[in-house]
Amino acid sequence: MTDRYAVIGNPIAHSKSPLIHAAFARQTGAAITYERILAPLDGFAAAAHQFAADGGRGLNVTLPFKLEAFALAAALSDRARTAGAVNTLRRDADGWFGDNTDGVGLTRDLQDNLGVVLGGRDVLVLGAGGAARGIVAPLLAAGPRTLTIANRTVARAAALAMDFARRGEVRAASAGALEGRSFDVVIDATSAGIRGEASVPWPATLFAPGAFAYDLSYADAPTAFLRWARAAGAARMADGLGMLIEQAAESFFVWRGVRPDTRPVLTLFRPD
Ligand code: ATR
């Protein structure tokens, strides 16, 4: 029996998830298929139901459906509930189980793959939308000295910081309020790059000596944020491909109870 999985989103054509899961399946000897599903913008739930009716076992959910997947799930993991969004659906006997593996994907990539220390450091998240919300709790769990959320619309950053205040030292800031301040780790969680827009101007003082810049999105060439970060003095940087591979491995574990080794897959996708 071959188990069926898919990634669902809109757009979806350029998703690397099928290649990543094919690599995990080869490595673990799992008999699975993994396809891309383009759901109409108003047709996420119908497409998920159809996939389950056809025997589908699990879905990765990507933009713009993570909130709808949260609403669709009959049961939720704690981390999905905390993030308020679902990127992983598993078909159980009593309906969809919703989980969120994005946050752990980020912290594993930063700490385990890239050797970035979060504990005791000053960490800055740029953006306060869905992508930022999904990473705040796992970042706080890593024990930074401070976690600052900066956003073009400062009220959204304040609301997000308030939601997580009981989990750790988290503050909100406007772009202007960052002037003259510096951080050890700066994470771009805005959608400016994905939209192909110029970002609001962040101060060029953001990077402390030795600072690390991370872009949650990924591309074949350095992203606009990473090019800016290099010019502004970031010492090291990475885009979100490693996070994509780590969140995929965690989804694979949620579905199948087997944790793939991500190292050979990271090497496959990023040979340098
Ligand atoms: P996502 O789920 O990708 O986070 P979102 O919820 O629409 O999408 O949030 C987009 C985030 O990117 C927001 O923080 C947004 O800032 P605003 O809250 O001020 O809208 C941020 N963003 C989008 N375009 C941006 C730009 N050009 N410069 C800076 N921030 C931008």
PDB file of C-alpha atoms and ligand atoms in Angstrom:
ATOM      1  CA  MET A   1       0.000   0.000   0.000  1.00  0.00           C
ATOM      2  CA  THR A   2       1.287   3.409  -0.968  1.00  0.00           C
ATOM      3  CA  ASP A   3       0.302   6.263   1.368  1.00  0.00           C
ATOM      4  CA  ARG A   4      -0.696   9.496  -0.280  1.00  0.00           C
ATOM      5  CA  TYR A   5       0.444  12.954   0.841  1.00  0.00           C
ATOM      6  CA  ALA A   6       0.424  16.402  -0.743  1.00  0.00           C
ATOM      7  CA  VAL A   7       1.213  20.063  -0.290  1.00  0.00           C
ATOM      8  CA  ILE A   8      -1.742  22.372  -0.854  1.00  0.00           C
ATOM      9  CA  GLY A   9      -1.550  26.089  -1.554  1.00  0.00           C
ATOM     10  CA  ASN A  10      -2.100  28.835  -4.101  1.00  0.00           C
ATOM     11  CA  PRO A  11       0.245  29.317  -5.891  1.00  0.00           C
ATOM     12  CA  ILE A  12       1.940  25.937  -5.527  1.00  0.00           C
ATOM     13  CA  ALA A  13       3.849  25.187  -8.764  1.00  0.00           C
ATOM     14  CA  HIS A  14       7.254  26.146  -7.371  1.00  0.00           C
ATOM     15  CA  SER A  15       6.979  24.285  -4.056  1.00  0.00           C
ATOM     16  CA  LYS A  16      10.056  22.218  -3.272  1.00  0.00           C
ATOM     17  CA  SER A  17       8.135  20.053  -0.773  1.00  0.00           C
ATOM     18  CA  PRO A  18       7.552  17.105  -3.187  1.00  0.00           C
ATOM     19  CA  LEU A  19      11.310  16.815  -3.799  1.00  0.00           C
ATOM     20  CA  ILE A  20      12.092  17.028  -0.085  1.00  0.00           C
ATOM     21  CA  HIS A  21       9.533  14.369   0.887  1.00  0.00           C
ATOM     22  CA  ALA A  22      10.655  12.105  -1.970  1.00  0.00           C
ATOM     23  CA  ALA A  23      14.161  12.297  -0.505  1.00  0.00           C
ATOM     24  CA  PHE A  24      12.835  11.479   3.005  1.00  0.00           C
ATOM     25  CA  ALA A  25      10.851   8.527   1.580  1.00  0.00           C
ATOM     26  CA  ARG A  26      13.929   7.121  -0.182  1.00  0.00           C
ATOM     27  CA  GLN A  27      16.000   7.508   2.973  1.00  0.00           C
ATOM     28  CA  THR A  28      13.462   5.852   5.293  1.00  0.00           C
ATOM     29  CA  GLY A  29      12.180   3.239   2.832  1.00  0.00           C
ATOM     30  CA  ALA A  30       8.625   4.620   3.063  1.00  0.00           C
ATOM     31  CA  ALA A  31       6.161   3.788   0.250  1.00  0.00           C
ATOM     32  CA  ILE A  32       4.515   7.169  -0.271  1.00  0.00           C
ATOM     33  CA  THR A  33       3.427   9.492  -3.027  1.00  0.00           C
ATOM     34  CA  TYR A  34       3.578  13.267  -2.513  1.00  0.00           C
ATOM     35  CA  GLU A  35       1.974  15.677  -4.944  1.00  0.00           C
ATOM     36  CA  ARG A  36       1.149  19.369  -5.306  1.00  0.00           C
ATOM     37  CA  ILE A  37      -2.479  20.484  -5.050  1.00  0.00           C
ATOM     38  CA  LEU A  38      -3.455  23.920  -6.351  1.00  0.00           C
ATOM     39  CA  ALA A  39      -6.652  24.793  -4.466  1.00  0.00           C
ATOM     40  CA  PRO A  40      -8.839  27.675  -5.656  1.00  0.00           C
ATOM     41  CA  LEU A  41      -8.628  30.632  -3.282  1.00  0.00           C
ATOM     42  CA  ASP A  42     -12.216  29.911  -2.146  1.00  0.00           C
ATOM     43  CA  GLY A  43     -11.843  26.125  -2.313  1.00  0.00           C
ATOM     44  CA  PHE A  44      -9.393  24.992   0.369  1.00  0.00           C
ATOM     45  CA  ALA A  45     -11.813  22.965   2.535  1.00  0.00           C
ATOM     46  CA  ALA A  46     -13.414  21.288  -0.496  1.00  0.00           C
ATOM     47  CA  ALA A  47     -10.002  20.291  -1.863  1.00  0.00           C
ATOM     48  CA  ALA A  48      -8.927  18.899   1.523  1.00  0.00           C
ATOM     49  CA  HIS A  49     -12.175  16.896   1.843  1.00  0.00           C
ATOM     50  CA  GLN A  50     -11.738  15.493  -1.663  1.00  0.00           C
ATOM     51  CA  PHE A  51      -8.144  14.508  -0.897  1.00  0.00           C
ATOM     52  CA  ALA A  52      -9.295  12.637   2.229  1.00  0.00           C
ATOM     53  CA  ALA A  53     -12.150  10.977   0.315  1.00  0.00           C
ATOM     54  CA  ASP A  54      -9.570   9.758  -2.213  1.00  0.00           C
ATOM     55  CA  GLY A  55      -7.565   8.135   0.591  1.00  0.00           C
ATOM     56  CA  GLY A  56      -5.098  10.967   1.297  1.00  0.00           C
ATOM     57  CA  ARG A  57      -3.259  10.571   4.616  1.00  0.00           C
ATOM     58  CA  GLY A  58      -1.671  13.946   5.193  1.00  0.00           C
ATOM     59  CA  LEU A  59      -1.249  17.476   3.862  1.00  0.00           C
ATOM     60  CA  ASN A  60       1.279  20.236   4.166  1.00  0.00           C
ATOM     61  CA  VAL A  61      -0.551  23.541   4.010  1.00  0.00           C
ATOM     62  CA  THR A  62       1.065  26.679   2.678  1.00  0.00           C
ATOM     63  CA  LEU A  63       0.009  30.220   1.783  1.00  0.00           C
ATOM     64  CA  PRO A  64      -2.694  31.392   1.960  1.00  0.00           C
ATOM     65  CA  PHE A  65      -4.504  28.529   3.704  1.00  0.00           C
ATOM     66  CA  LYS A  66      -2.834  28.101   7.127  1.00  0.00           C
ATOM     67  CA  LEU A  67      -5.681  29.816   9.001  1.00  0.00           C
ATOM     68  CA  GLU A  68      -8.316  27.831   7.110  1.00  0.00           C
ATOM     69  CA  ALA A  69      -6.450  24.623   7.939  1.00  0.00           C
ATOM     70  CA  PHE A  70      -6.535  25.670  11.592  1.00  0.00           C
ATOM     71  CA  ALA A  71     -10.319  26.096  11.342  1.00  0.00           C
ATOM     72  CA  LEU A  72     -10.733  22.779   9.498  1.00  0.00           C
ATOM     73  CA  ALA A  73      -8.866  20.643  12.045  1.00  0.00           C
ATOM     74  CA  ALA A  74     -11.010  18.544  14.389  1.00  0.00           C
ATOM     75  CA  ALA A  75      -8.094  18.337  16.848  1.00  0.00           C
ATOM     76  CA  LEU A  76      -5.028  20.548  17.292  1.00  0.00           C
ATOM     77  CA  SER A  77      -1.555  20.203  18.776  1.00  0.00           C
ATOM     78  CA  ASP A  78      -0.526  22.698  21.453  1.00  0.00           C
ATOM     79  CA  ARG A  79       1.960  24.344  19.111  1.00  0.00           C
ATOM     80  CA  ALA A  80      -0.715  24.770  16.399  1.00  0.00           C
ATOM     81  CA  ARG A  81      -3.036  26.336  18.950  1.00  0.00           C
ATOM     82  CA  THR A  82      -0.253  28.660  20.115  1.00  0.00           C
ATOM     83  CA  ALA A  83       0.654  29.667  16.563  1.00  0.00           C
ATOM     84  CA  GLY A  84      -3.002  30.073  15.595  1.00  0.00           C
ATOM     85  CA  ALA A  85      -2.188  28.410  12.282  1.00  0.00           C
ATOM     86  CA  VAL A  86      -1.749  24.912  10.849  1.00  0.00           C
ATOM     87  CA  ASN A  87       0.847  23.856   8.280  1.00  0.00           C
ATOM     88  CA  THR A  88       0.459  20.074   8.766  1.00  0.00           C
ATOM     89  CA  LEU A  89      -2.759  18.055   8.591  1.00  0.00           C
ATOM     90  CA  ARG A  90      -2.902  14.339   9.384  1.00  0.00           C
ATOM     91  CA  ARG A  91      -6.007  12.327   8.524  1.00  0.00           C
ATOM     92  CA  ASP A  92      -7.052  10.396  11.627  1.00  0.00           C
ATOM     93  CA  ALA A  93     -10.099   8.150  12.033  1.00  0.00           C
ATOM     94  CA  ASP A  94     -12.068  11.024  13.558  1.00  0.00           C
ATOM     95  CA  GLY A  95     -11.023  13.753  11.118  1.00  0.00           C
ATOM     96  CA  TRP A  96      -8.060  16.050  10.511  1.00  0.00           C
ATOM     97  CA  PHE A  97      -5.431  16.539  13.220  1.00  0.00           C
ATOM     98  CA  GLY A  98      -3.757  19.934  12.798  1.00  0.00           C
ATOM     99  CA  ASP A  99      -0.176  20.689  13.792  1.00  0.00           C
ATOM    100  CA  ASN A 100       2.342  23.445  13.121  1.00  0.00           C
ATOM    101  CA  THR A 101       5.957  22.522  12.420  1.00  0.00           C
ATOM    102  CA  ASP A 102       7.163  25.912  11.135  1.00  0.00           C
ATOM    103  CA  GLY A 103       8.475  27.232  14.435  1.00  0.00           C
ATOM    104  CA  VAL A 104      10.437  24.134  15.353  1.00  0.00           C
ATOM    105  CA  GLY A 105      11.701  24.073  11.754  1.00  0.00           C
ATOM    106  CA  LEU A 106      13.170  27.553  12.230  1.00  0.00           C
ATOM    107  CA  THR A 107      14.797  26.934  15.607  1.00  0.00           C
ATOM    108  CA  ARG A 108      16.278  23.592  14.458  1.00  0.00           C
ATOM    109  CA  ASP A 109      17.716  25.196  11.347  1.00  0.00           C
ATOM    110  CA  LEU A 110      19.166  28.121  13.303  1.00  0.00           C
ATOM    111  CA  GLN A 111      20.552  26.164  16.254  1.00  0.00           C
ATOM    112  CA  ASP A 112      21.355  22.686  14.902  1.00  0.00           C
ATOM    113  CA  ASN A 113      22.244  23.339  11.252  1.00  0.00           C
ATOM    114  CA  LEU A 114      23.645  26.865  11.356  1.00  0.00           C
ATOM    115  CA  GLY A 115      25.068  26.875  14.884  1.00  0.00           C
ATOM    116  CA  VAL A 116      23.346  30.145  15.799  1.00  0.00           C
ATOM    117  CA  VAL A 117      23.099  30.713  19.551  1.00  0.00           C
ATOM    118  CA  LEU A 118      19.704  32.085  20.625  1.00  0.00           C
ATOM    119  CA  GLY A 119      19.996  31.599  24.375  1.00  0.00           C
ATOM    120  CA  GLY A 120      21.000  34.847  26.123  1.00  0.00           C
ATOM    121  CA  ARG A 121      21.053  36.817  22.865  1.00  0.00           C
ATOM    122  CA  ASP A 122      19.093  39.819  21.623  1.00  0.00           C
ATOM    123  CA  VAL A 123      16.779  38.612  18.862  1.00  0.00           C
ATOM    124  CA  LEU A 124      14.742  40.791  16.491  1.00  0.00           C
ATOM    125  CA  VAL A 125      11.789  39.634  14.383  1.00  0.00           C
ATOM    126  CA  LEU A 126      10.748  41.939  11.531  1.00  0.00           C
ATOM    127  CA  GLY A 127       7.027  41.604  10.741  1.00  0.00           C
ATOM    128  CA  ALA A 128       3.973  40.791  12.821  1.00  0.00           C
ATOM    129  CA  GLY A 129       1.773  38.775  10.449  1.00  0.00           C
ATOM    130  CA  GLY A 130       1.040  35.060  10.347  1.00  0.00           C
ATOM    131  CA  ALA A 131       4.638  34.027   9.671  1.00  0.00           C
ATOM    132  CA  ALA A 132       5.904  36.022  12.675  1.00  0.00           C
ATOM    133  CA  ARG A 133       3.156  34.667  14.959  1.00  0.00           C
ATOM    134  CA  GLY A 134       4.244  31.110  14.171  1.00  0.00           C
ATOM    135  CA  ILE A 135       7.837  31.616  15.327  1.00  0.00           C
ATOM    136  CA  VAL A 136       7.488  33.730  18.484  1.00  0.00           C
ATOM    137  CA  ALA A 137       6.791  30.878  20.938  1.00  0.00           C
ATOM    138  CA  PRO A 138       9.634  28.595  19.744  1.00  0.00           C
ATOM    139  CA  LEU A 139      12.045  31.566  19.758  1.00  0.00           C
ATOM    140  CA  LEU A 140      11.075  32.432  23.335  1.00  0.00           C
ATOM    141  CA  ALA A 141      11.476  28.779  24.301  1.00  0.00           C
ATOM    142  CA  ALA A 142      15.113  29.020  23.155  1.00  0.00           C
ATOM    143  CA  GLY A 143      15.728  31.546  25.959  1.00  0.00           C
ATOM    144  CA  PRO A 144      16.878  34.776  24.270  1.00  0.00           C
ATOM    145  CA  ARG A 145      17.869  37.704  26.504  1.00  0.00           C
ATOM    146  CA  THR A 146      15.270  39.823  24.713  1.00  0.00           C
ATOM    147  CA  LEU A 147      12.905  39.235  21.811  1.00  0.00           C
ATOM    148  CA  THR A 148      11.797  42.349  19.944  1.00  0.00           C
ATOM    149  CA  ILE A 149       9.068  42.374  17.298  1.00  0.00           C
ATOM    150  CA  ALA A 150       9.222  45.310  14.893  1.00  0.00           C
ATOM    151  CA  ASN A 151       6.575  46.009  12.312  1.00  0.00           C
ATOM    152  CA  ARG A 152       5.649  48.646   9.758  1.00  0.00           C
ATOM    153  CA  THR A 153       2.294  48.842  11.553  1.00  0.00           C
ATOM    154  CA  VAL A 154       3.468  49.040  15.155  1.00  0.00           C
ATOM    155  CA  ALA A 155       0.011  48.259  16.606  1.00  0.00           C
ATOM    156  CA  ARG A 156       0.199  44.735  15.136  1.00  0.00           C
ATOM    157  CA  ALA A 157       3.624  44.205  16.730  1.00  0.00           C
ATOM    158  CA  ALA A 158       2.235  45.410  20.076  1.00  0.00           C
ATOM    159  CA  ALA A 159      -0.721  43.021  19.838  1.00  0.00           C
ATOM    160  CA  LEU A 160       1.550  40.108  18.989  1.00  0.00           C
ATOM    161  CA  ALA A 161       3.973  40.913  21.836  1.00  0.00           C
ATOM    162  CA  MET A 162       1.048  41.135  24.252  1.00  0.00           C
ATOM    163  CA  ASP A 163      -0.241  37.706  23.174  1.00  0.00           C
ATOM    164  CA  PHE A 164       3.089  36.098  24.079  1.00  0.00           C
ATOM    165  CA  ALA A 165       4.095  38.248  27.066  1.00  0.00           C
ATOM    166  CA  ARG A 166       3.565  35.495  29.631  1.00  0.00           C
ATOM    167  CA  ARG A 167       6.016  33.225  27.772  1.00  0.00           C
ATOM    168  CA  GLY A 168       9.027  35.523  28.041  1.00  0.00           C
ATOM    169  CA  GLU A 169      10.598  38.948  27.591  1.00  0.00           C
ATOM    170  CA  VAL A 170       9.007  40.141  24.363  1.00  0.00           C
ATOM    171  CA  ARG A 171       8.687  43.771  23.260  1.00  0.00           C
ATOM    172  CA  ALA A 172       7.248  45.628  20.297  1.00  0.00           C
ATOM    173  CA  ALA A 173       8.941  48.397  18.336  1.00  0.00           C
ATOM    174  CA  SER A 174       8.322  50.604  15.326  1.00  0.00           C
ATOM    175  CA  ALA A 175      10.958  50.868  12.595  1.00  0.00           C
ATOM    176  CA  GLY A 176      11.884  54.307  13.933  1.00  0.00           C
ATOM    177  CA  ALA A 177      12.291  53.045  17.495  1.00  0.00           C
ATOM    178  CA  LEU A 178      14.998  50.614  16.297  1.00  0.00           C
ATOM    179  CA  GLU A 179      17.270  53.509  15.330  1.00  0.00           C
ATOM    180  CA  GLY A 180      20.649  53.087  17.011  1.00  0.00           C
ATOM    181  CA  ARG A 181      19.827  49.669  18.481  1.00  0.00           C
ATOM    182  CA  SER A 182      21.539  46.434  17.516  1.00  0.00           C
ATOM    183  CA  PHE A 183      20.742  42.724  17.755  1.00  0.00           C
ATOM    184  CA  ASP A 184      22.581  39.393  17.573  1.00  0.00           C
ATOM    185  CA  VAL A 185      19.975  37.655  15.397  1.00  0.00           C
ATOM    186  CA  VAL A 186      17.624  39.440  12.979  1.00  0.00           C
ATOM    187  CA  ILE A 187      14.850  37.406  11.329  1.00  0.00           C
ATOM    188  CA  ASP A 188      12.816  38.757   8.415  1.00  0.00           C
ATOM    189  CA  ALA A 189       9.238  37.475   8.747  1.00  0.00           C
ATOM    190  CA  THR A 190       7.632  40.145   6.549  1.00  0.00           C
ATOM    191  CA  SER A 191       6.024  39.322   3.238  1.00  0.00           C
ATOM    192  CA  ALA A 192       7.796  42.217   1.462  1.00  0.00           C
ATOM    193  CA  GLY A 193      10.220  39.902  -0.366  1.00  0.00           C
ATOM    194  CA  ILE A 194       7.567  37.362  -1.387  1.00  0.00           C
ATOM    195  CA  ARG A 195       5.430  40.198  -2.730  1.00  0.00           C
ATOM    196  CA  GLY A 196       8.433  41.599  -4.572  1.00  0.00           C
ATOM    197  CA  GLU A 197       8.027  44.893  -2.697  1.00  0.00           C
ATOM    198  CA  ALA A 198      10.705  47.077  -1.199  1.00  0.00           C
ATOM    199  CA  SER A 199      10.625  46.731   2.575  1.00  0.00           C
ATOM    200  CA  VAL A 200       9.999  49.712   4.811  1.00  0.00           C
ATOM    201  CA  PRO A 201      13.451  51.106   5.619  1.00  0.00           C
ATOM    202  CA  TRP A 202      14.863  49.517   8.769  1.00  0.00           C
ATOM    203  CA  PRO A 203      17.808  51.326  10.396  1.00  0.00           C
ATOM    204  CA  ALA A 204      21.195  50.184   9.088  1.00  0.00           C
ATOM    205  CA  THR A 205      22.424  49.865  12.706  1.00  0.00           C
ATOM    206  CA  LEU A 206      20.492  46.649  13.415  1.00  0.00           C
ATOM    207  CA  PHE A 207      23.397  44.218  13.285  1.00  0.00           C
ATOM    208  CA  ALA A 208      25.642  43.821  16.310  1.00  0.00           C
ATOM    209  CA  PRO A 209      29.217  42.612  15.642  1.00  0.00           C
ATOM    210  CA  GLY A 210      28.964  38.954  14.516  1.00  0.00           C
ATOM    211  CA  ALA A 211      25.193  39.198  13.993  1.00  0.00           C
ATOM    212  CA  PHE A 212      23.220  36.630  12.046  1.00  0.00           C
ATOM    213  CA  ALA A 213      20.514  37.544   9.485  1.00  0.00           C
ATOM    214  CA  TYR A 214      17.820  35.006   8.564  1.00  0.00           C
ATOM    215  CA  ASP A 215      15.115  35.322   5.899  1.00  0.00           C
ATOM    216  CA  LEU A 216      12.106  33.031   6.391  1.00  0.00           C
ATOM    217  CA  SER A 217      11.574  32.987   2.637  1.00  0.00           C
ATOM    218  CA  TYR A 218      13.977  31.344   0.214  1.00  0.00           C
ATOM    219  CA  ALA A 219      15.078  31.821  -3.351  1.00  0.00           C
ATOM    220  CA  ASP A 220      17.726  30.562  -5.746  1.00  0.00           C
ATOM    221  CA  ALA A 221      19.655  33.830  -5.415  1.00  0.00           C
ATOM    222  CA  PRO A 222      20.250  35.850  -2.213  1.00  0.00           C
ATOM    223  CA  THR A 223      17.004  37.558  -1.196  1.00  0.00           C
ATOM    224  CA  ALA A 224      16.618  41.338  -1.113  1.00  0.00           C
ATOM    225  CA  PHE A 225      16.643  41.225   2.707  1.00  0.00           C
ATOM    226  CA  LEU A 226      19.877  39.236   2.834  1.00  0.00           C
ATOM    227  CA  ARG A 227      21.552  41.543   0.320  1.00  0.00           C
ATOM    228  CA  TRP A 228      20.526  44.496   2.469  1.00  0.00           C
ATOM    229  CA  ALA A 229      21.677  42.710   5.641  1.00  0.00           C
ATOM    230  CA  ARG A 230      25.112  42.064   4.150  1.00  0.00           C
ATOM    231  CA  ALA A 231      25.482  45.731   3.206  1.00  0.00           C
ATOM    232  CA  ALA A 232      24.334  46.714   6.732  1.00  0.00           C
ATOM    233  CA  GLY A 233      27.055  44.597   8.338  1.00  0.00           C
ATOM    234  CA  ALA A 234      25.501  41.212   9.153  1.00  0.00           C
ATOM    235  CA  ALA A 235      28.348  38.739   9.625  1.00  0.00           C
ATOM    236  CA  ARG A 236      26.472  35.568   8.618  1.00  0.00           C
ATOM    237  CA  MET A 237      23.165  34.855   6.942  1.00  0.00           C
ATOM    238  CA  ALA A 238      20.831  32.217   5.568  1.00  0.00           C
ATOM    239  CA  ASP A 239      17.512  32.032   3.785  1.00  0.00           C
ATOM    240  CA  GLY A 240      14.592  29.812   4.784  1.00  0.00           C
ATOM    241  CA  LEU A 241      15.420  26.709   2.758  1.00  0.00           C
ATOM    242  CA  GLY A 242      16.804  24.960   5.837  1.00  0.00           C
ATOM    243  CA  MET A 243      13.640  25.847   7.759  1.00  0.00           C
ATOM    244  CA  LEU A 244      11.564  24.400   4.909  1.00  0.00           C
ATOM    245  CA  ILE A 245      13.501  21.126   5.097  1.00  0.00           C
ATOM    246  CA  GLU A 246      13.302  20.982   8.909  1.00  0.00           C
ATOM    247  CA  GLN A 247       9.553  21.695   9.018  1.00  0.00           C
ATOM    248  CA  ALA A 248       9.083  19.015   6.353  1.00  0.00           C
ATOM    249  CA  ALA A 249      11.001  16.468   8.454  1.00  0.00           C
ATOM    250  CA  GLU A 250       8.851  17.284  11.468  1.00  0.00           C
ATOM    251  CA  SER A 251       5.681  16.908   9.350  1.00  0.00           C
ATOM    252  CA  PHE A 252       6.961  13.547   8.110  1.00  0.00           C
ATOM    253  CA  PHE A 253       7.391  12.543  11.760  1.00  0.00           C
ATOM    254  CA  VAL A 254       3.853  13.727  12.627  1.00  0.00           C
ATOM    255  CA  TRP A 255       2.456  11.626   9.791  1.00  0.00           C
ATOM    256  CA  ARG A 256       4.560   8.504  10.047  1.00  0.00           C
ATOM    257  CA  GLY A 257       6.299   8.416  13.441  1.00  0.00           C
ATOM    258  CA  VAL A 258       9.701   8.250  11.722  1.00  0.00           C
ATOM    259  CA  ARG A 259      12.127  11.185  11.821  1.00  0.00           C
ATOM    260  CA  PRO A 260      14.209  11.554   8.658  1.00  0.00           C
ATOM    261  CA  ASP A 261      17.828  12.701   8.850  1.00  0.00           C
ATOM    262  CA  THR A 262      17.784  16.201   7.337  1.00  0.00           C
ATOM    263  CA  ARG A 263      21.544  16.516   6.787  1.00  0.00           C
ATOM    264  CA  PRO A 264      21.791  14.642   3.465  1.00  0.00           C
ATOM    265  CA  VAL A 265      18.738  16.514   2.186  1.00  0.00           C
ATOM    266  CA  LEU A 266      20.232  19.879   3.174  1.00  0.00           C
ATOM    267  CA  THR A 267      23.395  18.904   1.305  1.00  0.00           C
ATOM    268  CA  LEU A 268      21.372  17.816  -1.714  1.00  0.00           C
ATOM    269  CA  PHE A 269      19.571  21.148  -1.934  1.00  0.00           C
ATOM    270  CA  ARG A 270      22.409  23.396  -0.859  1.00  0.00           C
ATOM    271  CA  PRO A 271      25.654  21.691  -1.855  1.00  0.00           C
ATOM    272  CA  ASP A 272      27.923  24.492  -0.547  1.00  0.00           C
TER     273      ASP A 272
HETATM  274  P1  ATR B   1       2.336  36.405   6.507  1.00  0.00           P
HETATM  275  O1  ATR B   1       1.377  35.305   6.823  1.00  0.00           O
HETATM  276  O2  ATR B   1       3.269  36.115   5.363  1.00  0.00           O
HETATM  277  O3  ATR B   1       3.066  36.906   7.710  1.00  0.00           O
HETATM  278  P2  ATR B   1       0.621  38.736   6.665  1.00  0.00           P
HETATM  279  O4  ATR B   1      -0.122  38.181   7.824  1.00  0.00           O
HETATM  280  O5  ATR B   1      -0.131  39.425   5.563  1.00  0.00           O
HETATM  281  O6  ATR B   1       1.421  37.605   5.908  1.00  0.00           O
HETATM  282  O7  ATR B   1       1.761  39.686   7.245  1.00  0.00           O
HETATM  283  C1  ATR B   1       2.660  40.322   6.398  1.00  0.00           C
HETATM  284  C2  ATR B   1       3.738  40.996   7.245  1.00  0.00           C
HETATM  285  O8  ATR B   1       4.703  41.593   6.386  1.00  0.00           O
HETATM  286  C3  ATR B   1       3.191  42.140   8.101  1.00  0.00           C
HETATM  287  O9  ATR B   1       4.002  42.253   9.240  1.00  0.00           O
HETATM  288  C4  ATR B   1       3.376  43.336   7.172  1.00  0.00           C
HETATM  289  O10 ATR B   1       3.444  44.574   7.825  1.00  0.00           O
HETATM  290  P3  ATR B   1       2.060  45.364   8.177  1.00  0.00           P
HETATM  291  O11 ATR B   1       1.479  44.663   9.384  1.00  0.00           O
HETATM  292  O12 ATR B   1       2.504  46.748   8.468  1.00  0.00           O
HETATM  293  O13 ATR B   1       1.186  45.250   6.957  1.00  0.00           O
HETATM  294  C5  ATR B   1       4.720  42.998   6.601  1.00  0.00           C
HETATM  295  N1  ATR B   1       4.963  43.663   5.325  1.00  0.00           N
HETATM  296  C6  ATR B   1       4.321  43.453   4.149  1.00  0.00           C
HETATM  297  N2  ATR B   1       4.832  44.228   3.194  1.00  0.00           N
HETATM  298  C7  ATR B   1       5.841  44.957   3.778  1.00  0.00           C
HETATM  299  C8  ATR B   1       6.769  45.933   3.309  1.00  0.00           C
HETATM  300  N3  ATR B   1       6.775  46.340   2.037  1.00  0.00           N
HETATM  301  N4  ATR B   1       7.650  46.430   4.191  1.00  0.00           N
HETATM  302  C9  ATR B   1       7.655  46.024   5.489  1.00  0.00           C
HETATM  303  N5  ATR B   1       6.806  45.125   5.979  1.00  0.00           N
HETATM  304  C10 ATR B   1       5.915  44.588   5.135  1.00  0.00           C
END
